[in-house]
mmCIF file with all atom_site columns, C-alpha atoms in Angstrom:
data_model
loop_
_atom_site.group_PDB
_atom_site.id
_atom_site.type_symbol
_atom_site.label_atom_id
_atom_site.label_alt_id
_atom_site.label_comp_id
_atom_site.label_asym_id
_atom_site.label_entity_id
_atom_site.label_seq_id
_atom_site.pdbx_PDB_ins_code
_atom_site.Cartn_x
_atom_site.Cartn_y
_atom_site.Cartn_z
_atom_site.occupancy
_atom_site.B_iso_or_equiv
_atom_site.pdbx_formal_charge
_atom_site.auth_seq_id
_atom_site.auth_comp_id
_atom_site.auth_asym_id
_atom_site.auth_atom_id
_atom_site.pdbx_PDB_model_num
ATOM 1   C CA . MET A 1 1   ? -8.616  28.738  13.593  1.00 51.00 ? 490 MET A CA 1
ATOM 2   C CA . ASP A 1 2   ? -7.840  26.017  15.544  1.00 50.00 ? 491 ASP A CA 1
ATOM 3   C CA . ASN A 1 3   ? -4.190  24.737  15.725  1.00 52.00 ? 492 ASN A CA 1
ATOM 4   C CA . ARG A 1 4   ? -5.887  21.109  15.624  1.00 52.00 ? 493 ARG A CA 1
ATOM 5   C CA . GLN A 1 5   ? -7.588  22.168  12.299  1.00 53.00 ? 494 GLN A CA 1
ATOM 6   C CA . ALA A 1 6   ? -4.255  23.292  10.401  1.00 51.00 ? 495 ALA A CA 1
ATOM 7   C CA . ILE A 1 7   ? -2.574  19.974  11.502  1.00 54.00 ? 496 ILE A CA 1
ATOM 8   C CA . GLY A 1 8   ? -5.189  17.929  10.417  1.00 52.00 ? 497 GLY A CA 1
ATOM 9   C CA . SER A 1 9   ? -5.452  19.828  6.973   1.00 55.00 ? 498 SER A CA 1
ATOM 10  C CA . TRP A 1 10  ? -1.587  19.626  6.334   1.00 56.00 ? 499 TRP A CA 1
ATOM 11  C CA . LEU A 1 11  ? -1.572  16.001  7.541   1.00 61.00 ? 500 LEU A CA 1
ATOM 12  C CA . SER A 1 12  ? -4.661  15.111  5.159   1.00 62.00 ? 501 SER A CA 1
ATOM 13  C CA . GLY A 1 13  ? -3.008  16.636  2.347   1.00 64.00 ? 502 GLY A CA 1
ATOM 14  C CA . PRO A 1 14  ? -3.950  18.993  -0.128  1.00 66.00 ? 503 PRO A CA 1
ATOM 15  C CA . ARG A 1 15  ? -6.918  17.405  -1.622  1.00 64.00 ? 504 ARG A CA 1
ATOM 16  C CA . ALA A 1 16  ? -8.629  17.133  1.682   1.00 68.00 ? 505 ALA A CA 1
ATOM 17  C CA . ALA A 1 17  ? -7.917  20.926  2.476   1.00 68.00 ? 506 ALA A CA 1
ATOM 18  C CA . ALA A 1 18  ? -9.331  21.786  -1.131  1.00 68.00 ? 507 ALA A CA 1
ATOM 19  C CA . GLU A 1 19  ? -12.298 19.900  -0.306  1.00 67.00 ? 508 GLU A CA 1
ATOM 20  C CA . GLU A 1 20  ? -12.773 21.620  2.888   1.00 74.00 ? 509 GLU A CA 1
ATOM 21  C CA . MET A 1 21  ? -12.582 25.012  0.559   1.00 73.00 ? 510 MET A CA 1
ATOM 22  C CA . GLY A 1 22  ? -15.469 23.786  -1.481  1.00 69.00 ? 511 GLY A CA 1
ATOM 23  C CA . VAL A 1 23  ? -13.658 22.379  -4.422  1.00 67.00 ? 512 VAL A CA 1
ATOM 24  C CA . ASP A 1 24  ? -15.560 19.423  -5.746  1.00 67.00 ? 513 ASP A CA 1
ATOM 25  C CA . PHE A 1 25  ? -13.447 16.695  -7.503  1.00 71.00 ? 514 PHE A CA 1
ATOM 26  C CA . GLY A 1 26  ? -16.169 14.107  -8.302  1.00 78.00 ? 515 GLY A CA 1
ATOM 27  C CA . HIS A 1 27  ? -15.310 10.379  -7.993  1.00 86.00 ? 516 HIS A CA 1
ATOM 28  C CA . ARG A 1 28  ? -12.528 8.585   -9.102  1.00 85.00 ? 517 ARG A CA 1
ATOM 29  C CA . GLY A 1 29  ? -13.048 8.005   -13.039 1.00 88.00 ? 518 GLY A CA 1
ATOM 30  C CA . GLU A 1 30  ? -15.310 10.749  -13.699 1.00 88.00 ? 519 GLU A CA 1
ATOM 31  C CA . ARG A 1 31  ? -13.314 12.566  -15.797 1.00 88.00 ? 520 ARG A CA 1
ATOM 32  C CA . LEU A 1 32  ? -12.702 9.234   -17.753 1.00 88.00 ? 521 LEU A CA 1
ATOM 33  C CA . GLY A 1 33  ? -16.513 8.732   -18.297 1.00 89.00 ? 522 GLY A CA 1
ATOM 34  C CA . LEU A 1 34  ? -16.213 5.637   -16.086 1.00 92.00 ? 523 LEU A CA 1
ATOM 35  C CA . PRO A 1 35  ? -18.770 4.822   -13.045 1.00 93.00 ? 524 PRO A CA 1
ATOM 36  C CA . ALA A 1 36  ? -18.656 5.790   -9.615  1.00 89.00 ? 525 ALA A CA 1
ATOM 37  C CA . ASP A 1 37  ? -18.792 2.129   -8.654  1.00 92.00 ? 526 ASP A CA 1
ATOM 38  C CA . GLY A 1 38  ? -19.640 -1.409  -9.480  1.00 93.00 ? 527 GLY A CA 1
ATOM 39  C CA . PRO A 1 39  ? -18.375 -3.050  -12.700 1.00 94.00 ? 528 PRO A CA 1
ATOM 40  C CA . GLY A 1 40  ? -16.435 -0.594  -15.045 1.00 93.00 ? 529 GLY A CA 1
ATOM 41  C CA . SER A 1 41  ? -15.317 1.710   -12.085 1.00 95.00 ? 530 SER A CA 1
ATOM 42  C CA . ILE A 1 42  ? -11.800 2.439   -11.226 1.00 95.00 ? 531 ILE A CA 1
ATOM 43  C CA . ALA A 1 43  ? -10.106 -0.572  -9.395  1.00 95.00 ? 532 ALA A CA 1
ATOM 44  C CA . PRO A 1 44  ? -9.659  0.357   -5.806  1.00 94.00 ? 533 PRO A CA 1
ATOM 45  C CA . LEU A 1 45  ? -5.894  0.413   -4.764  1.00 91.00 ? 534 LEU A CA 1
ATOM 46  C CA . GLY A 1 46  ? -6.141  -2.564  -2.467  1.00 93.00 ? 535 GLY A CA 1
ATOM 47  C CA . ARG A 1 47  ? -7.058  -4.795  -4.934  1.00 96.00 ? 536 ARG A CA 1
ATOM 48  C CA . ARG A 1 48  ? -4.477  -3.692  -7.250  1.00 95.00 ? 537 ARG A CA 1
ATOM 49  C CA . PHE A 1 49  ? -1.777  -4.019  -4.827  1.00 94.00 ? 538 PHE A CA 1
ATOM 50  C CA . GLY A 1 50  ? -3.485  -7.578  -4.441  1.00 97.00 ? 539 GLY A CA 1
ATOM 51  C CA . ALA A 1 51  ? -3.011  -8.369  -7.645  1.00 97.00 ? 540 ALA A CA 1
ATOM 52  C CA . VAL A 1 52  ? 0.460   -7.469  -8.027  1.00 95.00 ? 541 VAL A CA 1
ATOM 53  C CA . PHE A 1 53  ? 1.254   -9.422  -4.974  1.00 96.00 ? 542 PHE A CA 1
ATOM 54  C CA . ILE A 1 54  ? -0.158  -12.482 -6.290  1.00 98.00 ? 543 ILE A CA 1
ATOM 55  C CA . ASP A 1 55  ? 1.380   -11.898 -9.540  1.00 98.00 ? 544 ASP A CA 1
ATOM 56  C CA . TRP A 1 56  ? 4.719   -11.481 -8.265  1.00 96.00 ? 545 TRP A CA 1
ATOM 57  C CA . ALA A 1 57  ? 4.402   -14.292 -5.585  1.00 97.00 ? 546 ALA A CA 1
ATOM 58  C CA . LEU A 1 58  ? 3.721   -16.750 -8.783  1.00 97.00 ? 547 LEU A CA 1
ATOM 59  C CA . CYS A 1 59  ? 6.504   -15.556 -10.948 1.00 97.00 ? 548 CYS A CA 1
ATOM 60  C CA . MET A 1 60  ? 8.982   -15.881 -7.888  1.00 95.00 ? 549 MET A CA 1
ATOM 61  C CA . LEU A 1 61  ? 7.400   -19.389 -7.458  1.00 95.00 ? 550 LEU A CA 1
ATOM 62  C CA . ILE A 1 62  ? 7.991   -20.258 -11.077 1.00 95.00 ? 551 ILE A CA 1
ATOM 63  C CA . ALA A 1 63  ? 11.519  -18.684 -11.206 1.00 96.00 ? 552 ALA A CA 1
ATOM 64  C CA . TYR A 1 64  ? 12.762  -20.224 -7.965  1.00 94.00 ? 553 TYR A CA 1
ATOM 65  C CA . ALA A 1 65  ? 11.559  -23.574 -8.875  1.00 93.00 ? 554 ALA A CA 1
ATOM 66  C CA . PHE A 1 66  ? 12.531  -23.756 -12.439 1.00 94.00 ? 555 PHE A CA 1
ATOM 67  C CA . LEU A 1 67  ? 15.198  -21.251 -13.517 1.00 94.00 ? 556 LEU A CA 1
ATOM 68  C CA . ALA A 1 68  ? 17.350  -20.099 -10.318 1.00 91.00 ? 557 ALA A CA 1
ATOM 69  C CA . ASP A 1 69  ? 18.988  -23.120 -9.213  1.00 88.00 ? 558 ASP A CA 1
ATOM 70  C CA . GLY A 1 70  ? 18.272  -22.535 -5.484  1.00 83.00 ? 559 GLY A CA 1
ATOM 71  C CA . LYS A 1 71  ? 19.734  -19.013 -5.636  1.00 88.00 ? 560 LYS A CA 1
ATOM 72  C CA . PRO A 1 72  ? 17.408  -16.067 -3.922  1.00 85.00 ? 561 PRO A CA 1
ATOM 73  C CA . GLN A 1 73  ? 18.743  -13.307 -6.155  1.00 88.00 ? 562 GLN A CA 1
ATOM 74  C CA . ALA A 1 74  ? 18.848  -15.061 -9.361  1.00 91.00 ? 563 ALA A CA 1
ATOM 75  C CA . ALA A 1 75  ? 15.100  -16.271 -8.677  1.00 93.00 ? 564 ALA A CA 1
ATOM 76  C CA . GLY A 1 76  ? 14.204  -12.432 -8.134  1.00 92.00 ? 565 GLY A CA 1
ATOM 77  C CA . ASN A 1 77  ? 15.820  -11.502 -11.626 1.00 92.00 ? 566 ASN A CA 1
ATOM 78  C CA . TRP A 1 78  ? 14.079  -14.190 -13.345 1.00 95.00 ? 567 TRP A CA 1
ATOM 79  C CA . ALA A 1 79  ? 10.852  -13.233 -11.833 1.00 95.00 ? 568 ALA A CA 1
ATOM 80  C CA . LEU A 1 80  ? 10.965  -9.750  -13.112 1.00 95.00 ? 569 LEU A CA 1
ATOM 81  C CA . LEU A 1 81  ? 11.342  -11.373 -16.389 1.00 96.00 ? 570 LEU A CA 1
ATOM 82  C CA . ILE A 1 82  ? 8.647   -13.592 -16.010 1.00 97.00 ? 571 ILE A CA 1
ATOM 83  C CA . PHE A 1 83  ? 6.432   -11.006 -14.694 1.00 97.00 ? 572 PHE A CA 1
ATOM 84  C CA . PHE A 1 84  ? 7.221   -8.860  -17.541 1.00 97.00 ? 573 PHE A CA 1
ATOM 85  C CA . VAL A 1 85  ? 6.410   -11.758 -20.062 1.00 97.00 ? 574 VAL A CA 1
ATOM 86  C CA . LEU A 1 86  ? 3.282   -12.609 -17.848 1.00 97.00 ? 575 LEU A CA 1
ATOM 87  C CA . SER A 1 87  ? 1.694   -8.915  -18.030 1.00 97.00 ? 576 SER A CA 1
ATOM 88  C CA . VAL A 1 88  ? 2.605   -8.709  -21.932 1.00 97.00 ? 577 VAL A CA 1
ATOM 89  C CA . VAL A 1 89  ? 1.046   -11.920 -22.748 1.00 97.00 ? 578 VAL A CA 1
ATOM 90  C CA . THR A 1 90  ? -2.046  -11.994 -20.317 1.00 98.00 ? 579 THR A CA 1
ATOM 91  C CA . VAL A 1 91  ? -2.990  -8.324  -20.729 1.00 97.00 ? 580 VAL A CA 1
ATOM 92  C CA . GLY A 1 92  ? -2.501  -8.374  -24.381 1.00 96.00 ? 581 GLY A CA 1
ATOM 93  C CA . THR A 1 93  ? -4.703  -11.316 -24.866 1.00 96.00 ? 582 THR A CA 1
ATOM 94  C CA . ILE A 1 94  ? -7.539  -11.534 -22.326 1.00 96.00 ? 583 ILE A CA 1
ATOM 95  C CA . GLY A 1 95  ? -7.057  -8.212  -20.547 1.00 96.00 ? 584 GLY A CA 1
ATOM 96  C CA . CYS A 1 96  ? -5.791  -9.219  -17.255 1.00 97.00 ? 585 CYS A CA 1
ATOM 97  C CA . THR A 1 97  ? -2.895  -11.059 -15.290 1.00 97.00 ? 586 THR A CA 1
ATOM 98  C CA . PRO A 1 98  ? -3.890  -14.063 -12.906 1.00 98.00 ? 587 PRO A CA 1
ATOM 99  C CA . GLY A 1 99  ? -3.784  -12.006 -9.799  1.00 98.00 ? 588 GLY A CA 1
ATOM 100 C CA . LYS A 1 100 ? -6.348  -9.464  -11.564 1.00 98.00 ? 589 LYS A CA 1
ATOM 101 C CA . ARG A 1 101 ? -8.568  -12.237 -12.739 1.00 98.00 ? 590 ARG A CA 1
ATOM 102 C CA . LEU A 1 102 ? -8.746  -13.521 -9.402  1.00 98.00 ? 591 LEU A CA 1
ATOM 103 C CA . LEU A 1 103 ? -9.628  -10.458 -7.755  1.00 98.00 ? 592 LEU A CA 1
ATOM 104 C CA . GLY A 1 104 ? -11.974 -9.102  -10.182 1.00 97.00 ? 593 GLY A CA 1
ATOM 105 C CA . LEU A 1 105 ? -10.131 -6.841  -12.315 1.00 98.00 ? 594 LEU A CA 1
ATOM 106 C CA . ARG A 1 106 ? -8.879  -5.953  -16.074 1.00 97.00 ? 595 ARG A CA 1
ATOM 107 C CA . VAL A 1 107 ? -6.927  -3.505  -17.860 1.00 97.00 ? 596 VAL A CA 1
ATOM 108 C CA . VAL A 1 108 ? -8.708  -1.776  -20.505 1.00 97.00 ? 597 VAL A CA 1
ATOM 109 C CA . ALA A 1 109 ? -8.168  1.384   -23.081 1.00 96.00 ? 598 ALA A CA 1
ATOM 110 C CA . GLU A 1 110 ? -9.135  4.732   -21.970 1.00 93.00 ? 599 GLU A CA 1
ATOM 111 C CA . GLY A 1 111 ? -12.046 4.760   -24.460 1.00 87.00 ? 600 GLY A CA 1
ATOM 112 C CA . GLY A 1 112 ? -12.954 1.164   -23.329 1.00 88.00 ? 601 GLY A CA 1
ATOM 113 C CA . GLY A 1 113 ? -11.972 -2.026  -25.444 1.00 91.00 ? 602 GLY A CA 1
ATOM 114 C CA . ARG A 1 114 ? -8.475  -3.781  -25.602 1.00 93.00 ? 603 ARG A CA 1
ATOM 115 C CA . LEU A 1 115 ? -4.946  -2.484  -25.514 1.00 95.00 ? 604 LEU A CA 1
ATOM 116 C CA . SER A 1 116 ? -3.224  -2.486  -28.615 1.00 95.00 ? 605 SER A CA 1
ATOM 117 C CA . LEU A 1 117 ? -0.042  -4.419  -28.386 1.00 95.00 ? 606 LEU A CA 1
ATOM 118 C CA . PRO A 1 118 ? 2.442   -1.727  -28.388 1.00 96.00 ? 607 PRO A CA 1
ATOM 119 C CA . ARG A 1 119 ? 0.635   -0.122  -25.691 1.00 97.00 ? 608 ARG A CA 1
ATOM 120 C CA . VAL A 1 120 ? 0.386   -3.453  -23.606 1.00 97.00 ? 609 VAL A CA 1
ATOM 121 C CA . LEU A 1 121 ? 4.502   -3.657  -24.256 1.00 97.00 ? 610 LEU A CA 1
ATOM 122 C CA . PHE A 1 122 ? 4.886   0.026   -23.187 1.00 96.00 ? 611 PHE A CA 1
ATOM 123 C CA . ARG A 1 123 ? 2.867   -0.260  -20.133 1.00 96.00 ? 612 ARG A CA 1
ATOM 124 C CA . SER A 1 124 ? 4.747   -3.365  -19.245 1.00 95.00 ? 613 SER A CA 1
ATOM 125 C CA . VAL A 1 125 ? 8.022   -1.750  -19.813 1.00 95.00 ? 614 VAL A CA 1
ATOM 126 C CA . LEU A 1 126 ? 6.738   0.852   -17.386 1.00 93.00 ? 615 LEU A CA 1
ATOM 127 C CA . LEU A 1 127 ? 5.317   -1.413  -14.775 1.00 92.00 ? 616 LEU A CA 1
ATOM 128 C CA . ALA A 1 128 ? 8.561   -3.727  -14.680 1.00 90.00 ? 617 ALA A CA 1
ATOM 129 C CA . VAL A 1 129 ? 10.636  -0.194  -13.830 1.00 88.00 ? 618 VAL A CA 1
ATOM 130 C CA . VAL A 1 130 ? 8.307   -0.058  -10.811 1.00 85.00 ? 619 VAL A CA 1
ATOM 131 C CA . ILE A 1 131 ? 8.547   4.000   -10.279 1.00 78.00 ? 620 ILE A CA 1
ATOM 132 C CA . PRO A 1 132 ? 5.897   5.172   -12.711 1.00 82.00 ? 621 PRO A CA 1
ATOM 133 C CA . ALA A 1 133 ? 3.536   2.451   -11.131 1.00 82.00 ? 622 ALA A CA 1
ATOM 134 C CA . VAL A 1 134 ? 3.633   4.191   -7.613  1.00 83.00 ? 623 VAL A CA 1
ATOM 135 C CA . ILE A 1 135 ? 3.041   7.748   -8.990  1.00 87.00 ? 624 ILE A CA 1
ATOM 136 C CA . TRP A 1 136 ? -0.756  8.365   -9.189  1.00 87.00 ? 625 TRP A CA 1
ATOM 137 C CA . ASP A 1 137 ? -2.855  10.841  -10.792 1.00 87.00 ? 626 ASP A CA 1
ATOM 138 C CA . ARG A 1 138 ? -6.223  12.145  -8.802  1.00 84.00 ? 627 ARG A CA 1
ATOM 139 C CA . ASP A 1 139 ? -8.081  9.273   -10.330 1.00 88.00 ? 628 ASP A CA 1
ATOM 140 C CA . THR A 1 140 ? -5.304  6.972   -8.669  1.00 89.00 ? 629 THR A CA 1
ATOM 141 C CA . ARG A 1 141 ? -4.159  5.643   -11.995 1.00 92.00 ? 630 ARG A CA 1
ATOM 142 C CA . GLY A 1 142 ? -0.280  4.827   -12.150 1.00 91.00 ? 631 GLY A CA 1
ATOM 143 C CA . LEU A 1 143 ? 1.910   6.729   -14.412 1.00 92.00 ? 632 LEU A CA 1
ATOM 144 C CA . HIS A 1 144 ? 2.439   3.493   -16.520 1.00 93.00 ? 633 HIS A CA 1
ATOM 145 C CA . ASP A 1 145 ? -1.270  3.257   -16.960 1.00 94.00 ? 634 ASP A CA 1
ATOM 146 C CA . ARG A 1 146 ? -1.694  7.072   -17.693 1.00 93.00 ? 635 ARG A CA 1
ATOM 147 C CA . LEU A 1 147 ? 0.874   7.007   -20.423 1.00 94.00 ? 636 LEU A CA 1
ATOM 148 C CA . ALA A 1 148 ? -0.248  3.707   -21.845 1.00 95.00 ? 637 ALA A CA 1
ATOM 149 C CA . ARG A 1 149 ? -3.598  5.585   -22.130 1.00 95.00 ? 638 ARG A CA 1
ATOM 150 C CA . ALA A 1 150 ? -4.780  2.230   -20.010 1.00 96.00 ? 639 ALA A CA 1
ATOM 151 C CA . VAL A 1 151 ? -7.482  1.896   -17.019 1.00 96.00 ? 640 VAL A CA 1
ATOM 152 C CA . GLN A 1 152 ? -7.639  -1.019  -14.570 1.00 96.00 ? 641 GLN A CA 1
ATOM 153 C CA . VAL A 1 153 ? -11.212 -1.328  -13.963 1.00 97.00 ? 642 VAL A CA 1
ATOM 154 C CA . ARG A 1 154 ? -13.425 -3.849  -11.784 1.00 97.00 ? 643 ARG A CA 1
ATOM 155 C CA . VAL A 1 155 ? -14.966 -6.618  -13.699 1.00 95.00 ? 644 VAL A CA 1
#
């Protein structure tokens, strides 16, 4: 074996090495019964990060303008609270935050439909903690979505 191939597979990660050995993982969301692309498919990471950025910027703007008295540290603390409330209210009612709406995403239950209020609250608490949101499964669902049995999909 060429050393460049070994380094390439090491840098690419275990999934790429397994795929080279013939393991078929299928498309993201296949295990959940979702289509490979188009409406109802798993939302791409770039759009999800963009939606969180838009939501966080909106929360920071609201916190800095109305609650923080011009103090950046206080604005960050208030923004986290606003972000939590925004997530609970908007995902719990219409299924998406303003950032998700702008980028054509929605949060749904694993089997389809809306999330119940307890699951929305649980998901929002985990999202505010941040760590679960950056731990993904092979469908690129964050731990917060997986534990709340939620999926972010394209609209």
